[in-house]
Short mmCIF file of C-alpha atoms in Angstrom, two decimals:
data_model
loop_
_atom_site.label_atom_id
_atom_site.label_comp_id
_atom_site.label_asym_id
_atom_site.label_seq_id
_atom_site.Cartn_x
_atom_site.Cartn_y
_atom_site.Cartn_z
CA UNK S 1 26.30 143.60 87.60
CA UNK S 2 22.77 142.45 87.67
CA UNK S 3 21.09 142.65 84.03
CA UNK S 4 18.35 144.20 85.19
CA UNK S 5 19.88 147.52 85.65
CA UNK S 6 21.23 147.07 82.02
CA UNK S 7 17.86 146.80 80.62
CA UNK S 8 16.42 149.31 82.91
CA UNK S 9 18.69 151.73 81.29
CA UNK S 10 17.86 150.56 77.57
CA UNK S 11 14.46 151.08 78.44
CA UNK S 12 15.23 154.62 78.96
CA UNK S 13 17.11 154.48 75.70
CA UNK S 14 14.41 152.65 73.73
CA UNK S 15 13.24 155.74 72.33
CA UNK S 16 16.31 156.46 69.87
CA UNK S 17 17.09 159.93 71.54
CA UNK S 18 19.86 161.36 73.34
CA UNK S 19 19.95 160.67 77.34
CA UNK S 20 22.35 162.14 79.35
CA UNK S 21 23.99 159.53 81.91
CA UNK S 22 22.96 162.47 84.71
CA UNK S 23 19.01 162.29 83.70
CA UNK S 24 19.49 158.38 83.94
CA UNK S 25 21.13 158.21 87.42
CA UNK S 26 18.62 160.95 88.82
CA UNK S 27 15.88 158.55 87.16
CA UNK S 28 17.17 155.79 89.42
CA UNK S 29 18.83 157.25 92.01
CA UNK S 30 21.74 155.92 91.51
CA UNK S 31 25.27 157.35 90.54
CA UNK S 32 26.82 158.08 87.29
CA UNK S 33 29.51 155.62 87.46
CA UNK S 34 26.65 152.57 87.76
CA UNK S 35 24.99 153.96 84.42
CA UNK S 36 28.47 154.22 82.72
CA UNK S 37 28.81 150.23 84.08
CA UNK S 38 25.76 149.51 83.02
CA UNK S 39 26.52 150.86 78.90
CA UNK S 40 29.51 149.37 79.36
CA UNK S 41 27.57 145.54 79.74
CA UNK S 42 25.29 146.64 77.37
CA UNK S 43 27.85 147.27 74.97
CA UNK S 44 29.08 143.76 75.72
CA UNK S 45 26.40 142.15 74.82
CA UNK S 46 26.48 143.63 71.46
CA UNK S 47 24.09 146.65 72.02
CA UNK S 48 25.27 149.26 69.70
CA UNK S 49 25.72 152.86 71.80
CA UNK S 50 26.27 156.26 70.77
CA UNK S 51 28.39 158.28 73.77
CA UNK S 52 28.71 162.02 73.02
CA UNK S 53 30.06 164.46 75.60
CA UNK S 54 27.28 166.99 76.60
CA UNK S 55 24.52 165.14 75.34
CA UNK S 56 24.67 161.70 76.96
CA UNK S 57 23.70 158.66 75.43
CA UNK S 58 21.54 157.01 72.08
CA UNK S 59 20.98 153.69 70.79
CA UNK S 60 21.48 153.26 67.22
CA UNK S 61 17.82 153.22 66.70
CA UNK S 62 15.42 152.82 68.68
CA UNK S 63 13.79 149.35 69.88
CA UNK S 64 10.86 148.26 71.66
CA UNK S 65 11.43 145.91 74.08
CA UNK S 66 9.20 142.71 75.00
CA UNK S 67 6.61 143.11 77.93
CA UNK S 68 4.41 140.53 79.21
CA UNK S 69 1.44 142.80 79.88
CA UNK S 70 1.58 143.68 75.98
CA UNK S 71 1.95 140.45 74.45
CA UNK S 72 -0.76 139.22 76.74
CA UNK S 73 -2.92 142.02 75.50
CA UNK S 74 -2.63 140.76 72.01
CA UNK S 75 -3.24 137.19 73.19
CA UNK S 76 -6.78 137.69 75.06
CA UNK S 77 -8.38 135.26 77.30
CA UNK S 78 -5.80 132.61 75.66
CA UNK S 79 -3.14 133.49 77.77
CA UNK S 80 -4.04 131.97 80.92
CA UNK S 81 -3.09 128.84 79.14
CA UNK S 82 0.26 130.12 78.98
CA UNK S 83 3.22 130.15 81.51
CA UNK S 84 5.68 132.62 80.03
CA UNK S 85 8.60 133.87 81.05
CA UNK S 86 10.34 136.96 79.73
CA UNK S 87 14.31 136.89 80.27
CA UNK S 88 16.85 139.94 79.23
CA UNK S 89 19.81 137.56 78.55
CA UNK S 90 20.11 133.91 78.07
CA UNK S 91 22.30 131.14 76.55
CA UNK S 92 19.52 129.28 74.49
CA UNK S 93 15.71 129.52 74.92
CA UNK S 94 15.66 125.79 73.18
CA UNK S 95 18.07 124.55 76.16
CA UNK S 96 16.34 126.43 78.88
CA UNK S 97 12.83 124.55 78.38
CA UNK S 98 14.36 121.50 77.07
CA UNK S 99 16.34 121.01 80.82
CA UNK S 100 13.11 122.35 82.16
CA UNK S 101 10.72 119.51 80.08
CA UNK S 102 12.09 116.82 82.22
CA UNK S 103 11.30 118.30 85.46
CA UNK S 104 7.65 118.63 84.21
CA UNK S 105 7.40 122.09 83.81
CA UNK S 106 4.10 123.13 82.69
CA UNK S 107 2.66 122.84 79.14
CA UNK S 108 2.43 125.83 77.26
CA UNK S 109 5.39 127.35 78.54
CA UNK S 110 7.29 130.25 76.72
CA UNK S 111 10.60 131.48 77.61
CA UNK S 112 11.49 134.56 75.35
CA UNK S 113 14.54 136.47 75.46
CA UNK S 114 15.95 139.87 74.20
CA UNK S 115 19.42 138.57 73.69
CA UNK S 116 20.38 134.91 73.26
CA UNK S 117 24.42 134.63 73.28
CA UNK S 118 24.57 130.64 72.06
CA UNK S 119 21.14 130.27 69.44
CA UNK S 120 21.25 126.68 67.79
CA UNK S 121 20.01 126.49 64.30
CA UNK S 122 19.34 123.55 62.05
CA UNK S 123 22.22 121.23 61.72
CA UNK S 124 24.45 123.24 64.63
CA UNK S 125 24.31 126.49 62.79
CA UNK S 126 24.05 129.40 65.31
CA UNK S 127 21.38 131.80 65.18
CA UNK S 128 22.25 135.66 65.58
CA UNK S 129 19.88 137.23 67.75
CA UNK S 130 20.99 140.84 69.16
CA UNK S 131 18.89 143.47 71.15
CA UNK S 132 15.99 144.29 68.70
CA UNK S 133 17.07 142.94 65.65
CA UNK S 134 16.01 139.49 66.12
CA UNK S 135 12.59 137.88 68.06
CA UNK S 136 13.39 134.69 69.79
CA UNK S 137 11.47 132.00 71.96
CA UNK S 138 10.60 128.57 72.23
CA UNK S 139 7.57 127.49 73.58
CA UNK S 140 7.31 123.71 75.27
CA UNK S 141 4.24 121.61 74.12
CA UNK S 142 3.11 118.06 75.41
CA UNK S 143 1.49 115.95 73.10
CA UNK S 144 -0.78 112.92 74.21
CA UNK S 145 0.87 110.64 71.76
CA UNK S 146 4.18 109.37 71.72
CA UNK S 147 7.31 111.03 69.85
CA UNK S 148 6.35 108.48 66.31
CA UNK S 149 3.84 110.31 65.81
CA UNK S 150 4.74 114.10 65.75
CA UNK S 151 5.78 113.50 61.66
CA UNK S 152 5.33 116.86 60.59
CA UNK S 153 4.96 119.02 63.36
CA UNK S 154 7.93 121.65 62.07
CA UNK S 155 5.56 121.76 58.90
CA UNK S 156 2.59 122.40 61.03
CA UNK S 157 4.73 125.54 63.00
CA UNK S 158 5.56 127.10 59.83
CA UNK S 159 1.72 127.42 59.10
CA UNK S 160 0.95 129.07 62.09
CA UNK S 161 4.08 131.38 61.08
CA UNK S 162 3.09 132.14 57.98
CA UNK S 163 -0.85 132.63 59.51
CA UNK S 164 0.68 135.36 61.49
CA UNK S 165 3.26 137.24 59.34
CA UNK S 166 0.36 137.37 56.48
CA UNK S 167 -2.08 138.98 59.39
CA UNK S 168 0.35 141.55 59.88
CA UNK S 169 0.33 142.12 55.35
CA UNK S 170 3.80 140.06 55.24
CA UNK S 171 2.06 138.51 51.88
CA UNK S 172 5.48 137.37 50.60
CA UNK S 173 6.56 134.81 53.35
CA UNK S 174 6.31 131.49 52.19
CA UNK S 175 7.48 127.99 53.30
CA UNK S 176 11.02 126.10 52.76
CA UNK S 177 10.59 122.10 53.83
CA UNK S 178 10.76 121.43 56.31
CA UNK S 179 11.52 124.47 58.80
CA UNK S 180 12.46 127.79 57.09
CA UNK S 181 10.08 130.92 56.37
CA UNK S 182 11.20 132.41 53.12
CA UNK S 183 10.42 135.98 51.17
CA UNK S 184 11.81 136.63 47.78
CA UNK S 185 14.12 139.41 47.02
CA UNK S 186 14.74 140.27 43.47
CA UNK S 187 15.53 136.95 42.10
CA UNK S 188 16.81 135.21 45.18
CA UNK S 189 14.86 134.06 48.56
CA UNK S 190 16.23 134.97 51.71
CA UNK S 191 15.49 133.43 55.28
CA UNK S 192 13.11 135.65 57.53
CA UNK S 193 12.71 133.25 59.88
CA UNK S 194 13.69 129.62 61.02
CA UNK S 195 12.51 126.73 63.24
CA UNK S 196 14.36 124.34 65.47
CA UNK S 197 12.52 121.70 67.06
CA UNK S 198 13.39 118.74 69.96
CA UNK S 199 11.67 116.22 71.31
CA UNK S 200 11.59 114.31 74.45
CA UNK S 201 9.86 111.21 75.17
CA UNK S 202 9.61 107.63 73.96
CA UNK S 203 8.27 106.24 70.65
CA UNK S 204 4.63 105.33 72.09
CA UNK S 205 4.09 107.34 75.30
CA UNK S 206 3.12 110.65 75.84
CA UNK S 207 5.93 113.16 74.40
CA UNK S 208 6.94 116.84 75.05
CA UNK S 209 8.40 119.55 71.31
CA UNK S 210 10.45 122.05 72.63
CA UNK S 211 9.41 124.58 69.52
CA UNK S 212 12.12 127.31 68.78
CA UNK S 213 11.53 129.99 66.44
CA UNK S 214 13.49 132.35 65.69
CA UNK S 215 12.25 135.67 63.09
CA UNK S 216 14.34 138.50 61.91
CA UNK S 217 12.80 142.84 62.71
CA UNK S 218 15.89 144.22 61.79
CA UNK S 219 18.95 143.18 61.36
CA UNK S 220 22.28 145.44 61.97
CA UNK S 221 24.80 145.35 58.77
CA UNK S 222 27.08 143.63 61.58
CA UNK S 223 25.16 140.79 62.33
CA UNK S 224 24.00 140.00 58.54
CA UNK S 225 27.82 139.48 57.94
CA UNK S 226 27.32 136.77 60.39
CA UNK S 227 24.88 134.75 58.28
CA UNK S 228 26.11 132.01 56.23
CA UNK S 229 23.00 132.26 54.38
CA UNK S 230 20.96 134.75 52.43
CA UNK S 231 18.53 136.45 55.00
CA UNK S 232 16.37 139.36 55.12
CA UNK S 233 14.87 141.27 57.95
CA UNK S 234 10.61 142.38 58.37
CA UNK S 235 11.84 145.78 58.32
CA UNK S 236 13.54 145.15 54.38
CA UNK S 237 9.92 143.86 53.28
CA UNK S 238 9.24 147.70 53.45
CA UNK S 239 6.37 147.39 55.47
CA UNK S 240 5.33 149.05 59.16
CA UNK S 241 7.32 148.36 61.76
CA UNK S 242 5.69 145.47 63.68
CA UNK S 243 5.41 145.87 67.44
CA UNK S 244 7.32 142.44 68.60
CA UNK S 245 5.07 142.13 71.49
CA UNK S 246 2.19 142.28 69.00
CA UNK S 247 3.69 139.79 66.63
CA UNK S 248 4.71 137.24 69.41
CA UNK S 249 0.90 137.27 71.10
CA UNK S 250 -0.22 136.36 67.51
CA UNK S 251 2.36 133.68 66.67
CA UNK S 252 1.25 132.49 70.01
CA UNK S 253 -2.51 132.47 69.51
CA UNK S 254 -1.92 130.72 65.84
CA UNK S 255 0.37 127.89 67.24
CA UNK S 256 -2.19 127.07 70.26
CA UNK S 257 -4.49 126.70 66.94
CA UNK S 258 -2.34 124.95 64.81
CA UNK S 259 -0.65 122.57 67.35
CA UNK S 260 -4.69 121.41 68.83
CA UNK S 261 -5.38 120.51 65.35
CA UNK S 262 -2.32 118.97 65.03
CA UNK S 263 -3.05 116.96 68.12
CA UNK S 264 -5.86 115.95 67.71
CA UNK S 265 -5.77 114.89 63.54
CA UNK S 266 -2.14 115.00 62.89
CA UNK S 267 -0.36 116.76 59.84
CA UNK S 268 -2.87 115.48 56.92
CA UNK S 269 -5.38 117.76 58.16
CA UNK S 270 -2.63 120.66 57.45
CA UNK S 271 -1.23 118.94 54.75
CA UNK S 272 -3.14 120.95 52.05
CA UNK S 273 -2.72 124.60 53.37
CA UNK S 274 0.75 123.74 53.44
CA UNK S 275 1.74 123.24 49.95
CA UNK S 276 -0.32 126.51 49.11
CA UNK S 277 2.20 128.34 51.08
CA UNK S 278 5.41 126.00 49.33
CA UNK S 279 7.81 127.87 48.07
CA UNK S 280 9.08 125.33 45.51
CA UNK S 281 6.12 123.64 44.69
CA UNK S 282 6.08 122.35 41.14
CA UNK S 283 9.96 123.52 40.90
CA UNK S 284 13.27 121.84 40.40
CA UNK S 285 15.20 121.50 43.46
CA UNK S 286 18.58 119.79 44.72
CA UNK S 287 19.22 117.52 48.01
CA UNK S 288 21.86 117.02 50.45
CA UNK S 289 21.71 114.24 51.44
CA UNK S 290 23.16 113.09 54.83
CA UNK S 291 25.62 110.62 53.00
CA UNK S 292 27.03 113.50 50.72
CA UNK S 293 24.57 112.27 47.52
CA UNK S 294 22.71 114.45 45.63
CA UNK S 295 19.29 114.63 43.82
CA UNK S 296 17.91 117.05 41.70
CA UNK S 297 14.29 116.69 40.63
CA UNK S 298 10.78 118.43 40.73
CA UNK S 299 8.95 119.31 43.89
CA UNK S 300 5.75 117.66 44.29
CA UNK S 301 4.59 118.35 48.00
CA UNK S 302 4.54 116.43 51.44
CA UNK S 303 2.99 113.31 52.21
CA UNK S 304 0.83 112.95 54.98
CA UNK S 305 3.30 112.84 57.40
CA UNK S 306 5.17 115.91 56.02
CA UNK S 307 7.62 114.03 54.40
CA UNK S 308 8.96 115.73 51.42
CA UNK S 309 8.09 114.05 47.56
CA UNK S 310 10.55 114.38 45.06
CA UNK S 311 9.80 113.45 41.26
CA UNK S 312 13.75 112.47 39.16
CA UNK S 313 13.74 110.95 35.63
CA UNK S 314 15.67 108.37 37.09
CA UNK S 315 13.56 106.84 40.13
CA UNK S 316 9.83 108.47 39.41
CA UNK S 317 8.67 109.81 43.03
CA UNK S 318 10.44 109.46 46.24
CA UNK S 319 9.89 110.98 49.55
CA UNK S 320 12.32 111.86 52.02
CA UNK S 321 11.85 112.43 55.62
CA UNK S 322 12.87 115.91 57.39
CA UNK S 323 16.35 115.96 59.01
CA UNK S 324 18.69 114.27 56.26
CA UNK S 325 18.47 116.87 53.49
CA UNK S 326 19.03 120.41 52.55
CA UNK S 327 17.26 121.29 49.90
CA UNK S 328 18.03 124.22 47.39
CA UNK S 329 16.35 125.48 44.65
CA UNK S 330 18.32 124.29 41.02
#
C-alpha cells in the first residue's frame, strides 16, 4: 500500500475526533476495506488508533502534521534558499541527505519526515521518533572550507536551537556540550532535543554537514520507556502547544543565521553566547572518556574551537575535543 493513502487518512484524523471508516471512503472515493488497510499500516508504524463500532475511528490525540506551504510561511522570502522535501515515512533523514551529499544535491536541502523507523543518535543510540510526538530533519550544508575547520559547528546548531525554542517562551532550554538541548525538571535535566552531525569532504577542500536534529512535542508513555535517558517533551514544559510547522520554519531561519556566521568567522564569534546558554557552566562534571577513564572536575567553557575546558585539582585546565566524552553532571 502506498503511504500516501495512510497519511491521507491521518489527515482526516488529525483533528482528535471520531471518523467513521464510511465518511473516510466517501471522502476519497474509495471502499471501506482500503481505509481499514490503510489503519491497519498506520497502526504498524506505531500510530496509536482508537476503533469503536458505530462511531469509526480517533487518534489518541490529535496531531498536526508538517506542510510545506506552512513552514514556508513562517520562513518568508528565506525559503527560496531552501530545497526541502517533506516525506511521510523514512529510514533516516541523516542517511537520506548524506547518500544524497555525494551526488551534489543542492545546498540547503531539508528532508523532514513524520516517522523515521531507524533514527541514529550520538554514539549509535537510536532516536524514537513516532507520528507527532517527535520533529525530525536534517538539513545538508556546504561549507567553503575544508572538514578541519568545522570545530564547533554542533555548538553553533545548538545556538540556533536554543534561539528558536526561547522565541517560542521555552526559557528553560539550555545547552549540554557538545550536542544536547537540556530543560530542568525538579532536580534533574532531561533531553528535549539532540543533534547528530556528519561530514563529508577532505581536511582542506570544500566540505558538506549533514545536520540532524531531532526535538521532542510530545512524547507517548510508550515511547519514553524507550529512552535510555532522562527526556522530556515541549508539551511537559507546560507551555502552548507549538505548531511544528511553525517551529521548524524558525529553527530553519536561525540556522541559515547561525551557520553564515559560522562560515564566514568560525565558532569564536559564537563562542560567548554559547556559554551563556551552558548548562554546567561553573559546575562539577564527570567524563567518559573513549578509553573507559574518568575525570571529574569544574566546567569552565569552550575554547575557540568549541572544545570543551575542564579545570581537576590534579592537572589544572584541560580541554577535550567533542566526540570522545560523555559528560554528566557530578
Amino acid at each position: 500500500m502506498q503511504h500516501s493513502l495512510v497519511f491521507k487518512v491521518l489527515d482526516v484524523l488529525s483533528d482528535g475526533k471520531f471518523h467513521s471508516g464510511e465518511s473516510i471512503a466517501k471522502t476519497f472515493d474509495i471502499s471501506r476495506v482500503s481505509i481499514w488497510n490503510a489503519i491497519k499500516k498506520a497502526e504498524e508504524f506505531g500510530v496509536e488508533i482508537y476503533s469503536v463500532r458505530g462511531r469509526g475511528y480517533k487518534l489518541i490525540q490529535p496531531i498536526t502534521l508538517l506542510k510545506k506551504s506552512s513552514i514556508q510561511n513562517v520562513m518568508g522570502e528565506i525559503h527560496h534558499w531552501f530545497n526541502m522535501e517533506i516525506f511521510d515515512v523514512m529510514e533516516s533523514t541523516n542517511s537520506y541527505l548524506m547518500e544524497k551529499a555525494s551526488l551534489d544535491h543542492p545546498h540547503a536541502s531539508v528532508a523532514v519526515t513524520h516517522i523515521q523507523t531507524k533514527g541514529r543518535g550520538r554514539r549509535g543510540r537510536s532516536w524514537q521518533s513516532a507520528l507527532g510526538e517527535s520533529l525530525t530533519f536534517s538539513l545538508l550544508w556546504r561549507f567553503n572550507g575544508g572538514a578541519a575547520t568545522l570545530s564547533g559547528l554542533s555548538l553553533a546548531v545548538g545556538i540556533a536551537l536554543i534561539r528558536s525554542l526561547h522565541r517560542f517562551g521555552v526559557m528553560g532550554a539550555q545547552l549540554k556540550w557538545p550536542n544536547d538541548v537540556l530543560i530542568q525538571d525538579g532536580s534533574q535535566y532531561k533531553k528535549l532535543a539532540g543533534i547528530l552531525i556528519e561530514l563529508q569532504g577532505d581536511m582542506e577542500g570544500q566540505s558538506s554537514a549533514v545536520i540532524g536534529i531531532g526535538i521532542n512535542l510530545n512524547l507517548s508513555k510508550k515511547s519514553m520507556s524507550h529512552i535510555d535517558q532522562p527526556a522530556i517533551d515541549l508539551v511537559s514544559v507546560g507551555l502552548e502547544v507549538i505548531d511544528p510547522n511553525e517551529l521548524l520554519g524558525q529553527i530553519l531561519k536561525d540556522l541559515a543565521d547561525v551557520l553564515g556566521q559560522f562560515n564566514t568567522s568560525k565558532f569564536s564569534s559564537l563562542k560567548e553566547e554559547w556559554m551563556s546558554y551552558h548548562v554546567y557552566q561553573h559546575q562539577t562534571v564527570t567524563l567518559s572518556l573513549g578509553d573507559g577513564r574518568t575525570i571529574t572536575g569544574l566546567a569552565q567553557g569552550v575554547t575557540d574551537d568549541g572544545a570543551l575546558i575542564i579545570e581537576t585539582p590534579s592537572a589544572g585546565l584541560e580541554t577535550f575535543s567533542s566526540g570522545e566524552i560523555t559528560l554528566r553532571k557530578v
